[in-house]
Short mmCIF file of C-alpha atoms in Angstrom, two decimals:
data_model
loop_
_atom_site.label_atom_id
_atom_site.label_comp_id
_atom_site.label_asym_id
_atom_site.label_seq_id
_atom_site.Cartn_x
_atom_site.Cartn_y
_atom_site.Cartn_z
CA MET A 140 2.16 -0.63 -23.16
CA VAL A 141 0.89 -3.75 -24.82
CA SER A 142 3.25 -6.10 -26.63
CA ALA A 143 2.02 -6.65 -30.32
CA CYS A 144 3.02 -10.25 -30.91
CA LEU A 145 4.46 -13.35 -28.91
CA SER A 146 8.12 -12.57 -30.24
CA ALA A 147 7.72 -9.35 -28.23
CA GLY A 148 6.14 -11.04 -25.23
CA ALA A 149 7.17 -14.41 -24.39
CA MET A 150 10.88 -15.59 -24.21
CA ALA A 151 12.78 -18.10 -22.48
CA GLN A 152 16.26 -18.03 -20.84
CA SER A 153 18.59 -20.76 -19.86
CA ALA A 154 19.40 -19.14 -16.69
CA LEU A 155 19.28 -15.92 -14.76
CA ALA A 156 22.05 -13.47 -15.53
CA PHE A 157 23.79 -10.42 -14.14
CA ASP A 158 26.99 -9.00 -15.40
CA ALA A 159 28.81 -6.47 -12.91
CA ASN A 160 30.88 -5.23 -15.78
CA ALA A 161 27.92 -4.11 -17.98
CA GLY A 162 26.90 -1.11 -15.99
CA VAL A 163 26.56 2.26 -17.47
CA LYS A 164 27.79 5.33 -15.73
CA SER A 165 25.32 8.15 -15.55
CA LYS A 166 24.47 11.24 -13.42
CA MET A 167 21.17 12.79 -11.95
CA THR A 168 20.32 16.47 -10.70
CA ALA A 169 18.74 15.88 -7.42
CA TYR A 170 15.86 17.75 -5.85
CA ASP A 171 18.43 20.24 -4.13
CA GLY A 172 20.45 20.90 -7.32
CA THR A 173 23.18 18.46 -6.38
CA GLU A 174 24.57 16.03 -8.92
CA VAL A 175 24.21 12.25 -8.10
CA SER A 176 26.72 9.80 -9.92
CA TYR A 177 25.80 6.43 -10.28
CA THR A 178 26.06 3.01 -12.43
CA ALA A 179 22.87 1.75 -13.96
CA TYR A 180 22.10 -1.87 -14.76
CA GLU A 181 18.89 -2.05 -16.99
CA ARG A 182 16.78 -4.69 -18.36
CA LEU A 183 17.54 -7.42 -16.04
CA PHE A 184 15.01 -10.18 -16.35
CA TYR A 185 14.34 -11.92 -13.09
CA VAL A 186 12.66 -15.01 -14.34
CA THR A 187 13.73 -17.59 -16.86
CA ASN A 188 10.40 -18.25 -18.36
CA VAL A 189 9.47 -14.62 -19.16
CA GLU A 190 5.81 -14.49 -20.52
CA ASP A 191 5.80 -10.74 -21.09
CA SER A 192 9.14 -9.03 -21.88
CA THR A 193 7.66 -5.64 -21.92
CA TYR A 194 7.52 -6.03 -18.09
CA GLN A 195 9.28 -8.70 -16.46
CA PHE A 196 12.70 -7.23 -15.77
CA LEU A 197 14.00 -4.75 -13.22
CA ASN A 198 16.50 -1.76 -13.42
CA VAL A 199 19.29 -1.26 -10.86
CA TYR A 200 20.96 1.97 -9.90
CA VAL A 201 24.25 2.06 -7.82
CA PRO A 202 25.28 5.39 -6.58
CA ASP A 203 29.09 5.93 -6.44
CA GLY A 204 30.46 4.76 -3.13
CA ALA A 205 27.62 2.07 -2.68
CA THR A 206 29.09 -1.37 -1.21
CA GLN A 207 27.66 -4.63 -0.26
CA GLN A 208 26.38 -3.51 2.76
CA THR A 209 24.23 -0.67 1.39
CA PRO A 210 20.68 -1.04 1.88
CA ILE A 211 18.37 -1.43 -1.15
CA PHE A 212 15.33 0.60 -1.65
CA LEU A 213 13.11 -1.25 -4.12
CA ARG A 214 10.21 1.12 -5.57
CA THR A 215 7.15 -0.09 -7.35
CA TYR A 216 5.13 2.04 -9.62
CA VAL A 217 2.09 0.19 -9.78
CA GLY A 218 -1.25 2.16 -9.75
CA GLY A 219 -4.67 0.64 -10.15
CA TYR A 220 -3.38 -2.77 -10.19
CA MET A 221 -2.33 -2.02 -13.62
CA ALA A 222 1.12 -3.09 -15.35
CA SER A 223 4.08 -0.90 -14.60
CA PRO A 224 7.19 -0.62 -16.85
CA ALA A 225 10.66 -0.60 -15.00
CA ALA A 226 11.57 2.92 -14.63
CA GLN A 227 14.40 5.02 -13.97
CA PRO A 228 14.92 7.24 -10.78
CA GLN A 229 12.94 10.41 -10.63
CA ALA A 230 14.41 13.33 -8.87
CA GLY A 231 11.21 14.43 -7.31
CA ASP A 232 10.27 11.27 -5.50
CA ALA A 233 11.53 8.81 -3.09
CA THR A 234 13.89 7.09 -5.81
CA GLY A 235 15.63 10.03 -6.53
CA ARG A 236 16.06 10.85 -2.89
CA ALA A 237 17.17 7.55 -2.14
CA LEU A 238 19.99 7.58 -4.82
CA LYS A 239 21.17 11.04 -3.27
CA GLU A 240 21.27 9.40 0.16
CA GLY A 241 23.39 6.53 -1.03
CA TYR A 242 20.81 3.77 -1.39
CA VAL A 243 20.94 1.13 -4.16
CA VAL A 244 17.78 1.71 -6.07
CA VAL A 245 15.76 -1.12 -7.67
CA ILE A 246 12.84 -0.45 -9.89
CA PRO A 247 11.08 -3.59 -11.10
CA GLY A 248 8.53 -3.80 -13.91
CA THR A 249 5.39 -5.95 -13.23
CA ARG A 250 2.70 -7.23 -15.29
CA GLY A 251 -1.11 -5.90 -14.24
CA ARG A 252 -4.62 -6.24 -15.35
CA ASN A 253 -4.23 -4.31 -18.63
CA SER A 254 -0.96 -6.10 -20.04
CA SER A 255 -1.41 -8.36 -22.72
CA ILE A 256 0.21 -10.67 -25.79
CA VAL A 257 -1.04 -11.93 -28.77
CA PRO A 258 0.03 -15.54 -28.95
CA ASP A 259 1.33 -17.33 -31.94
CA LYS A 260 0.53 -20.96 -32.93
CA GLN A 261 3.11 -22.48 -30.76
CA TYR A 262 2.11 -20.66 -27.62
CA ALA A 263 -1.41 -21.30 -28.31
CA LYS A 264 -0.56 -25.10 -28.83
CA THR A 265 1.05 -25.11 -25.45
CA HIS A 266 -1.62 -23.15 -23.46
CA LYS A 267 -4.89 -24.95 -23.09
CA GLY A 268 -7.92 -22.86 -24.28
CA MET A 269 -5.71 -20.15 -26.08
CA LYS A 270 -6.29 -19.62 -29.74
CA LYS A 271 -3.68 -17.88 -32.31
CA GLY A 272 -4.08 -14.40 -32.45
CA GLN A 273 -6.37 -14.16 -29.15
CA THR A 274 -5.36 -11.64 -26.90
CA VAL A 275 -3.99 -13.14 -23.64
CA TYR A 276 -4.15 -10.82 -20.59
CA THR A 277 -0.77 -11.77 -18.77
CA GLY A 278 -1.24 -10.06 -15.46
CA ARG A 279 -4.43 -10.82 -13.67
CA ALA A 280 -3.96 -11.81 -9.94
CA PRO A 281 -1.65 -12.77 -8.52
CA LYS A 282 0.73 -12.06 -11.30
CA ALA A 283 2.11 -8.73 -9.97
CA ILE A 284 3.04 -9.78 -6.67
CA LEU A 285 4.60 -12.81 -8.18
CA ASP A 286 7.04 -10.70 -10.30
CA LEU A 287 7.65 -8.56 -7.64
CA LYS A 288 8.53 -11.62 -5.45
CA ALA A 289 10.72 -13.06 -8.39
CA ALA A 290 12.55 -9.60 -8.47
CA ILE A 291 13.41 -10.00 -4.72
CA ARG A 292 14.79 -13.57 -5.26
CA TYR A 293 16.83 -12.03 -8.10
CA LEU A 294 18.54 -9.61 -6.04
CA ARG A 295 19.14 -12.33 -3.40
CA HIS A 296 20.49 -14.63 -6.18
CA PHE A 297 23.15 -12.12 -7.19
CA ASP A 298 23.72 -10.70 -3.96
CA ARG A 299 27.63 -11.25 -4.03
CA GLN A 300 28.00 -9.94 -7.36
CA MET A 301 25.86 -6.89 -7.04
CA PRO A 302 26.48 -3.83 -4.82
CA GLY A 303 23.71 -3.61 -2.21
CA ASP A 304 22.45 -5.71 0.87
CA ALA A 305 19.72 -8.06 -0.23
CA GLU A 306 19.05 -8.75 3.63
CA ARG A 307 18.19 -4.96 4.08
CA ILE A 308 15.59 -4.46 1.17
CA ILE A 309 13.00 -1.54 1.85
CA THR A 310 9.94 -1.71 -0.36
CA ASP A 311 7.90 1.32 -1.38
CA GLY A 312 4.66 1.78 -3.31
CA THR A 313 1.59 3.98 -3.29
CA SER A 314 -2.35 3.08 -3.67
CA ALA A 315 -2.19 -0.30 -5.52
CA GLY A 316 1.51 0.07 -5.44
CA GLY A 317 1.16 0.24 -1.40
CA ALA A 318 -0.71 -2.78 -1.66
CA MET A 319 2.26 -4.55 -3.48
CA SER A 320 4.61 -3.11 -1.01
CA ALA A 321 2.39 -4.39 1.61
CA LEU A 322 2.32 -7.84 -0.05
CA MET A 323 6.22 -7.88 -0.29
CA GLY A 324 6.61 -7.20 3.46
CA ALA A 325 3.71 -9.44 4.74
CA THR A 326 4.26 -12.59 2.60
CA GLY A 327 7.87 -13.42 2.77
CA ASN A 328 8.71 -17.16 1.98
CA ASN A 329 5.04 -18.30 2.33
CA PRO A 330 4.90 -21.61 0.57
CA GLU A 331 1.32 -20.77 -1.07
CA TYR A 332 3.53 -18.76 -3.61
CA ALA A 333 6.46 -21.40 -4.18
CA GLU A 334 4.95 -23.49 -7.21
CA LEU A 335 3.79 -20.37 -8.91
CA LEU A 336 7.14 -18.94 -8.69
CA LYS A 337 8.89 -22.10 -9.80
CA ALA A 338 6.58 -22.27 -12.77
CA MET A 339 7.83 -18.71 -13.98
CA GLY A 340 11.39 -19.67 -13.41
CA ALA A 341 12.17 -17.38 -10.40
CA ALA A 342 15.38 -17.92 -8.59
CA ASP A 343 15.12 -20.39 -5.81
CA GLU A 344 15.95 -18.05 -3.20
CA ARG A 345 14.09 -16.44 -0.05
CA ASP A 346 11.79 -13.43 -1.00
CA ASP A 347 11.22 -11.92 2.51
CA VAL A 348 12.31 -8.17 3.06
CA PHE A 349 13.53 -6.05 5.67
CA ALA A 350 11.12 -3.20 5.66
CA SER A 351 8.01 -1.91 3.82
CA VAL A 352 6.84 1.72 3.14
CA CYS A 353 3.28 1.57 2.34
CA TYR A 354 1.47 4.95 1.15
CA CYS A 355 -2.51 4.73 1.19
CA PRO A 356 -2.30 0.70 0.48
CA ILE A 357 -5.39 -0.48 -1.25
CA ILE A 358 -5.69 -3.85 0.56
CA ASP A 359 -8.05 -6.13 2.03
CA LEU A 360 -10.39 -6.00 -1.10
CA GLU A 361 -12.95 -8.74 -0.10
CA HIS A 362 -13.66 -6.65 3.13
CA ALA A 363 -13.18 -3.20 1.90
CA ASP A 364 -16.68 -2.60 0.88
CA MET A 365 -17.99 -3.32 4.10
CA ALA A 366 -15.52 -0.78 5.76
CA TYR A 367 -16.24 1.81 3.32
CA GLU A 368 -19.95 1.78 3.89
CA TRP A 369 -19.53 1.48 7.62
CA LEU A 370 -17.62 4.51 7.73
CA TYR A 371 -19.47 6.62 5.02
CA GLN A 372 -23.05 5.54 5.63
CA GLN A 373 -24.21 8.35 7.62
CA THR A 374 -22.54 11.11 5.39
CA ASP A 375 -24.96 13.38 3.35
CA SER A 376 -23.61 11.77 0.18
CA ARG A 377 -24.76 8.54 1.23
CA GLN A 378 -28.09 9.58 2.65
CA SER A 379 -28.93 11.21 -0.77
CA LEU A 380 -28.63 7.95 -2.81
CA ASP A 381 -31.48 6.13 -4.65
CA ASP A 382 -33.13 3.48 -2.64
CA THR A 383 -31.41 0.62 -4.19
CA HIS A 384 -27.91 2.00 -3.46
CA LYS A 385 -28.77 3.20 -0.03
CA GLN A 386 -29.99 -0.26 1.05
CA MET A 387 -26.75 -1.79 -0.22
CA THR A 388 -24.92 0.82 1.77
CA LYS A 389 -27.07 -0.34 4.98
CA GLU A 390 -26.52 -4.09 4.29
CA LEU A 391 -22.58 -3.63 3.84
CA ALA A 392 -22.17 -1.64 6.79
CA ALA A 393 -23.83 -4.01 8.95
CA LEU A 394 -21.37 -6.57 7.88
CA PHE A 395 -18.19 -4.75 9.35
CA PRO A 396 -18.69 -5.16 12.92
CA ALA A 397 -18.55 -8.97 12.73
CA TYR A 398 -15.44 -8.70 10.64
CA VAL A 399 -13.42 -6.27 12.90
CA ASN A 400 -14.27 -8.50 16.01
CA SER A 401 -12.96 -11.60 13.99
CA LEU A 402 -9.48 -10.07 13.56
CA ASN A 403 -9.19 -10.16 17.40
CA LEU A 404 -7.11 -6.88 17.38
CA LYS A 405 -5.90 -5.12 20.37
CA LYS A 406 -5.14 -1.24 21.02
CA PRO A 407 -1.54 -0.36 22.16
CA ASP A 408 -2.45 -0.70 25.82
CA GLY A 409 -3.44 -4.23 25.23
CA THR A 410 -7.23 -3.92 25.43
CA PRO A 411 -9.53 -5.29 22.75
CA LEU A 412 -10.26 -3.27 19.57
CA THR A 413 -13.91 -4.16 18.85
CA ALA A 414 -16.74 -2.80 16.85
CA ASP A 415 -18.08 -1.21 20.16
CA ASN A 416 -15.11 0.95 20.63
CA TYR A 417 -13.69 1.07 16.83
CA LEU A 418 -15.09 4.39 15.99
CA ASP A 419 -13.54 6.30 18.91
CA TYR A 420 -10.35 4.53 18.43
CA LEU A 421 -10.29 5.90 14.76
CA LYS A 422 -11.33 9.26 15.90
CA SER A 423 -8.33 9.40 18.40
CA GLU A 424 -5.94 8.50 15.36
CA ILE A 425 -7.62 11.42 13.47
CA ILE A 426 -7.15 13.79 16.29
CA ARG A 427 -3.43 12.70 16.81
CA ALA A 428 -2.82 13.36 13.22
CA ALA A 429 -4.29 16.70 13.36
CA GLN A 430 -2.67 17.78 16.63
CA ILE A 431 0.82 16.60 15.29
CA ALA A 432 0.21 19.05 12.16
CA LYS A 433 -1.19 21.72 14.60
CA ASN A 434 2.02 21.50 16.75
CA ALA A 435 4.00 21.97 13.61
CA GLY A 436 2.10 25.19 12.56
CA ALA A 437 -1.04 23.95 10.67
CA ASP A 438 -4.20 25.85 10.92
CA ILE A 439 -6.86 23.45 11.89
CA PRO A 440 -10.37 24.81 11.78
CA ASP A 441 -13.14 23.98 14.22
CA SER A 442 -15.76 24.10 11.38
CA ILE A 443 -14.88 20.54 10.17
CA GLY A 444 -15.66 19.06 13.81
CA PHE A 445 -12.63 19.80 16.05
CA SER A 446 -13.02 21.03 19.45
CA PHE A 447 -10.19 22.76 21.19
CA THR A 448 -9.29 23.97 24.83
CA SER A 449 -10.30 27.32 25.44
CA GLU A 450 -7.30 28.41 27.07
CA ALA A 451 -3.78 27.04 28.01
CA GLY A 452 -2.96 25.31 31.13
CA GLY A 453 -5.19 22.86 33.22
CA MET A 454 -5.12 19.28 32.29
CA PHE A 455 -4.36 20.13 28.60
CA ALA A 456 -0.95 21.63 29.00
CA ALA A 457 0.48 23.55 26.09
CA PRO A 458 2.80 21.48 24.15
CA ILE A 459 6.58 22.17 25.12
CA ASN A 460 8.42 23.42 21.86
CA GLY A 461 5.76 22.00 19.49
CA GLY A 462 5.93 18.71 21.03
CA MET A 463 2.87 16.02 21.93
CA ARG A 464 1.40 16.92 25.22
CA PRO A 465 2.68 15.12 28.21
CA GLN A 466 0.88 11.86 29.05
CA MET A 467 -1.70 12.43 31.70
CA GLN A 468 -1.76 10.80 34.88
CA GLY A 469 -3.70 7.31 34.55
CA ASP A 470 -3.36 7.52 30.65
CA LYS A 471 -1.92 4.28 30.09
CA ARG A 472 -2.44 4.45 26.15
CA PRO A 473 0.93 4.72 24.39
CA MET A 474 0.97 6.48 21.22
CA MET A 475 1.59 4.86 18.06
CA GLN A 476 5.06 5.49 16.56
CA GLY A 477 5.31 8.28 13.97
CA GLY A 478 4.11 11.06 16.57
CA GLN A 479 6.86 13.66 15.64
CA PRO A 480 5.80 16.61 13.64
CA PRO A 481 6.44 16.41 9.97
CA MET A 482 9.62 17.80 9.14
CA GLY A 483 9.78 21.02 6.73
CA MET A 484 6.37 22.52 7.60
CA ARG A 485 6.37 26.27 8.18
CA PRO A 486 5.17 27.88 11.42
CA MET A 487 1.58 29.31 11.05
CA ARG A 488 1.39 33.11 10.82
CA GLY A 489 -1.87 34.32 12.23
CA GLY A 490 -4.68 32.26 12.16
CA LYS A 491 -7.88 31.66 14.50
CA ARG A 492 -6.23 28.52 16.24
CA GLN A 493 -2.90 28.87 18.15
CA VAL A 494 0.00 26.23 18.01
CA GLY A 495 -0.32 25.73 21.86
CA GLU A 496 -3.86 24.66 21.83
CA TYR A 497 -4.68 21.01 22.18
CA ILE A 498 -7.53 19.23 20.38
CA THR A 499 -10.10 17.73 22.79
CA ASP A 500 -12.59 16.21 20.53
CA LEU A 501 -14.09 15.49 17.06
CA ASP A 502 -17.47 15.20 15.77
CA MET A 503 -16.92 12.31 13.32
CA GLN A 504 -20.17 12.91 11.07
CA LYS A 505 -19.12 16.48 10.43
CA TYR A 506 -15.45 15.42 9.57
CA LEU A 507 -16.53 12.76 7.38
CA ASN A 508 -18.88 15.17 5.48
CA TYR A 509 -15.83 17.57 5.23
CA VAL A 510 -13.69 14.41 3.66
CA VAL A 511 -16.56 13.97 1.00
CA SER A 512 -16.74 17.53 0.22
CA THR A 513 -13.05 17.37 -1.03
CA GLN A 514 -13.82 14.26 -3.23
CA ALA A 515 -16.83 12.53 -4.06
CA LEU A 516 -17.38 9.02 -2.67
CA LYS A 517 -17.06 5.91 -4.89
CA SER A 518 -20.12 4.01 -5.92
CA VAL A 519 -21.82 1.36 -3.83
CA PRO A 520 -20.20 -1.24 -3.63
CA ALA A 521 -16.92 0.63 -3.98
CA PHE A 522 -14.60 -2.05 -5.11
CA ASP A 523 -16.53 -5.27 -6.00
CA SER A 524 -18.99 -3.05 -7.87
CA GLN A 525 -20.12 -5.27 -10.64
CA ILE A 526 -23.73 -5.91 -10.36
CA GLU A 527 -25.72 -6.91 -13.43
CA GLY A 528 -28.33 -4.10 -14.41
CA VAL A 529 -26.98 -1.95 -11.48
CA ASN A 530 -23.22 -1.10 -11.79
CA ASN A 531 -20.31 -1.39 -13.93
CA ALA A 532 -17.17 -3.30 -13.28
CA SER A 533 -14.35 -1.68 -11.22
CA GLY A 534 -10.44 -2.03 -11.68
CA GLU A 535 -10.55 -4.63 -9.08
CA ASN A 536 -13.26 -6.66 -10.66
CA GLU A 537 -10.82 -6.75 -13.74
CA GLU A 538 -7.83 -7.58 -11.62
CA PHE A 539 -9.43 -10.98 -10.65
CA GLY A 540 -10.51 -11.82 -13.99
CA ASN A 541 -8.74 -14.57 -16.12
CA GLU A 542 -6.28 -14.31 -19.02
CA THR A 543 -9.39 -13.85 -21.44
CA GLY A 544 -10.12 -10.69 -20.03
CA SER A 545 -13.01 -11.37 -17.82
CA SER A 546 -14.13 -9.02 -14.91
CA VAL A 547 -15.55 -11.17 -12.03
CA ASN A 548 -16.88 -10.66 -8.55
CA PHE A 549 -14.45 -11.39 -5.54
CA SER A 550 -16.67 -10.66 -2.40
CA ASP A 551 -19.57 -12.87 -1.30
CA TYR A 552 -21.75 -10.13 -0.85
CA THR A 553 -21.76 -8.80 -4.48
CA ALA A 554 -21.66 -12.42 -5.71
CA GLN A 555 -24.85 -13.02 -4.04
CA LYS A 556 -26.43 -9.96 -5.66
CA ASN A 557 -25.70 -11.56 -9.04
CA GLY A 558 -26.85 -14.93 -7.92
CA THR A 559 -23.47 -16.66 -8.19
CA THR A 560 -20.54 -17.95 -5.90
CA ILE A 561 -16.97 -17.26 -5.64
CA SER A 562 -14.99 -20.07 -6.97
CA ASP A 563 -12.32 -21.69 -5.12
CA ALA A 564 -9.75 -20.56 -7.84
CA ILE A 565 -10.87 -16.78 -7.55
CA ARG A 566 -10.85 -17.01 -3.60
CA GLN A 567 -7.34 -18.32 -3.52
CA ASN A 568 -6.29 -15.41 -5.88
CA VAL A 569 -8.01 -12.93 -3.59
CA ARG A 570 -6.24 -14.48 -0.38
CA LEU A 571 -2.67 -14.33 -2.32
CA MET A 572 -3.47 -10.58 -2.79
CA ASN A 573 -4.35 -9.53 0.78
CA PRO A 574 -1.64 -9.16 3.17
CA MET A 575 -4.02 -9.52 6.14
CA SER A 576 -4.15 -13.32 5.35
CA PHE A 577 -0.39 -13.84 6.35
CA ILE A 578 0.28 -12.00 9.28
CA GLY A 579 0.88 -14.28 12.27
CA ASP A 580 0.23 -17.44 10.41
CA GLY A 581 3.43 -19.06 11.55
CA LYS A 582 4.46 -19.95 7.92
CA THR A 583 5.45 -16.44 6.73
CA SER A 584 8.54 -14.17 7.22
CA VAL A 585 6.93 -10.81 7.77
CA ALA A 586 8.95 -7.79 7.53
CA PRO A 587 10.15 -6.60 10.91
CA HIS A 588 9.96 -2.79 10.02
CA TRP A 589 6.98 -0.80 8.62
CA TYR A 590 6.15 2.79 7.62
CA ILE A 591 2.45 3.17 6.58
CA ARG A 592 0.69 6.39 5.84
CA HIS A 593 -2.68 7.14 4.58
CA GLY A 594 -4.25 10.68 4.17
CA ALA A 595 -6.57 11.71 6.69
CA ARG A 596 -8.76 12.92 3.80
CA ASP A 597 -8.06 10.00 1.41
CA ARG A 598 -11.38 8.51 0.50
CA ASP A 599 -9.95 5.91 -2.01
CA THR A 600 -10.26 3.42 0.84
CA ALA A 601 -11.76 3.82 4.18
CA PHE A 602 -9.64 4.54 7.03
CA PRO A 603 -10.25 1.24 8.92
CA VAL A 604 -8.53 -0.71 6.13
CA PRO A 605 -4.83 0.71 6.88
CA LEU A 606 -5.59 1.09 10.66
CA ASN A 607 -6.59 -2.70 10.92
CA PHE A 608 -3.44 -3.42 8.81
CA ALA A 609 -1.08 -1.47 10.86
CA THR A 610 -2.77 -2.81 14.31
CA LYS A 611 -2.70 -6.31 13.17
CA LEU A 612 1.24 -5.88 12.50
CA GLN A 613 1.81 -4.21 15.90
CA ASN A 614 -0.10 -7.06 17.58
CA ALA A 615 2.33 -9.38 15.73
CA GLY A 616 5.34 -7.37 17.49
CA LYS A 617 6.34 -5.63 14.47
CA ASP A 618 7.92 -2.05 14.49
CA VAL A 619 5.38 0.01 12.91
CA ASP A 620 5.24 3.75 12.20
CA PHE A 621 1.61 4.52 11.27
CA LEU A 622 -0.19 7.89 10.71
CA LEU A 623 -3.47 9.15 8.97
CA ALA A 624 -1.33 12.15 7.59
CA TRP A 625 -3.12 15.26 8.05
CA ASN A 626 -5.08 16.67 5.34
CA ARG A 627 -3.50 14.51 2.70
CA PRO A 628 -5.47 13.33 -0.29
CA HIS A 629 -4.69 10.04 -1.95
CA SER A 630 -0.77 10.30 -2.59
CA GLY A 631 2.39 9.22 -1.67
CA ASP A 632 6.07 9.90 -1.45
CA TYR A 633 5.52 13.04 0.84
CA ALA A 634 7.22 14.09 3.87
CA LEU A 635 10.26 12.64 2.50
CA ASP A 636 12.52 14.09 5.25
CA GLU A 637 10.45 12.25 7.81
CA LEU A 638 10.53 8.95 5.82
CA PHE A 639 14.23 9.00 5.23
CA GLU A 640 14.92 9.76 8.76
CA TRP A 641 13.01 6.60 9.45
CA MET A 642 14.88 4.64 6.90
CA ASN A 643 18.18 5.86 8.15
CA LYS A 644 17.36 5.07 11.86
CA ILE A 645 16.27 1.41 11.07
CA THR A 646 19.24 0.65 8.60
CA LYS A 647 21.90 1.98 11.04
#
């Protein structure tokens, strides 16, 4: 959706507004066939200096019975770092489920790398470098997260007038939307965003949130290429590349150990997580995910790299009632949260491997080749891919471009391949789009509760990216429920029984 002229794009308001009497009564048939009654407040502009009126507003849906104490579920539909219109609740995803569960549902629109307006003479006159009739891209980094922060500030600004508790906002998103949810949770009240929000006419309020739900978040973009090649360099797919790309795979993979070590992460037992033990730790997380699924009835084949106990008993006792194995004597490693079997899974009927068996090991190379067999890997580099004469630009290259529509490099490695350097302005935008930049910095109000899921065969970003994020949050003392969800591809809003059980627990 692209606004055709400035009058459909930019507008100014004297003040932010909310009319509690302007709601429209409506109904929705939920996933289980029940009817949910609610009041809709739509097209609520969350800034006074609206640059793109196609996107910069939010919709609020208040179920019957909601009060000022009702938690708020804020869902962003951002995908691919592109623009996302404000939407209505969908019965089949988490918004419809939240409405049925009694949460106030908020769905903001946001600008993205593809949103644009065509300025008139007056706009061009007040914006340096712009010309009448020239397309202006309104949503390049960090505009999307600024819009979402402004939406959160709007909810706080009208907290007393609007049903729902702005001190208990739970954000949710998938993929680039998962990145936005991560940013909302990890950058609360950070001063580096303050002047940008002020210029937009956002409310002078806090923008921290209570909890964040992140499905397969595409984050840490400046380090994502090295993580990707470190993980996949030994797969058959990467070994069959031409010499130029094979060399880049090798070079990028070699950068990852130093980055991991620089994070100073610790495993749950307090021991350092370093490049030397990282692969084993990642393997243990994949085994944990597979075991949870197996205990719930999934058939896990040994053909993709898993090894199993030959019989029940011994040191690997069969789980009791489908639960995790008892902690072995001397095993001081506590499990990450999220260790309960997913709800709603059917018991396995037949199959070569039985529910009571315990997974003892995993051949990572064989497993990663399985992942690659389900979907081809991205190019080399996977994210900052724009290399003159070698690769085309990616969506992420566009994300960090400017309002004229440029595509730019955002990592030092790829910039050097092009014989350039990263400007300070681009480097700052990259920082503002990376939740890893702010956890534990002493200046940011990071959400206390986190639900992070990444599919165990999702290759859209490498497993170390969400694992590093979850571990850094845990190390900062946050409540983190993390899982590499077994056999899930790149997707979100799954296992909703499990998600809402977690949400109901933290909001009691």
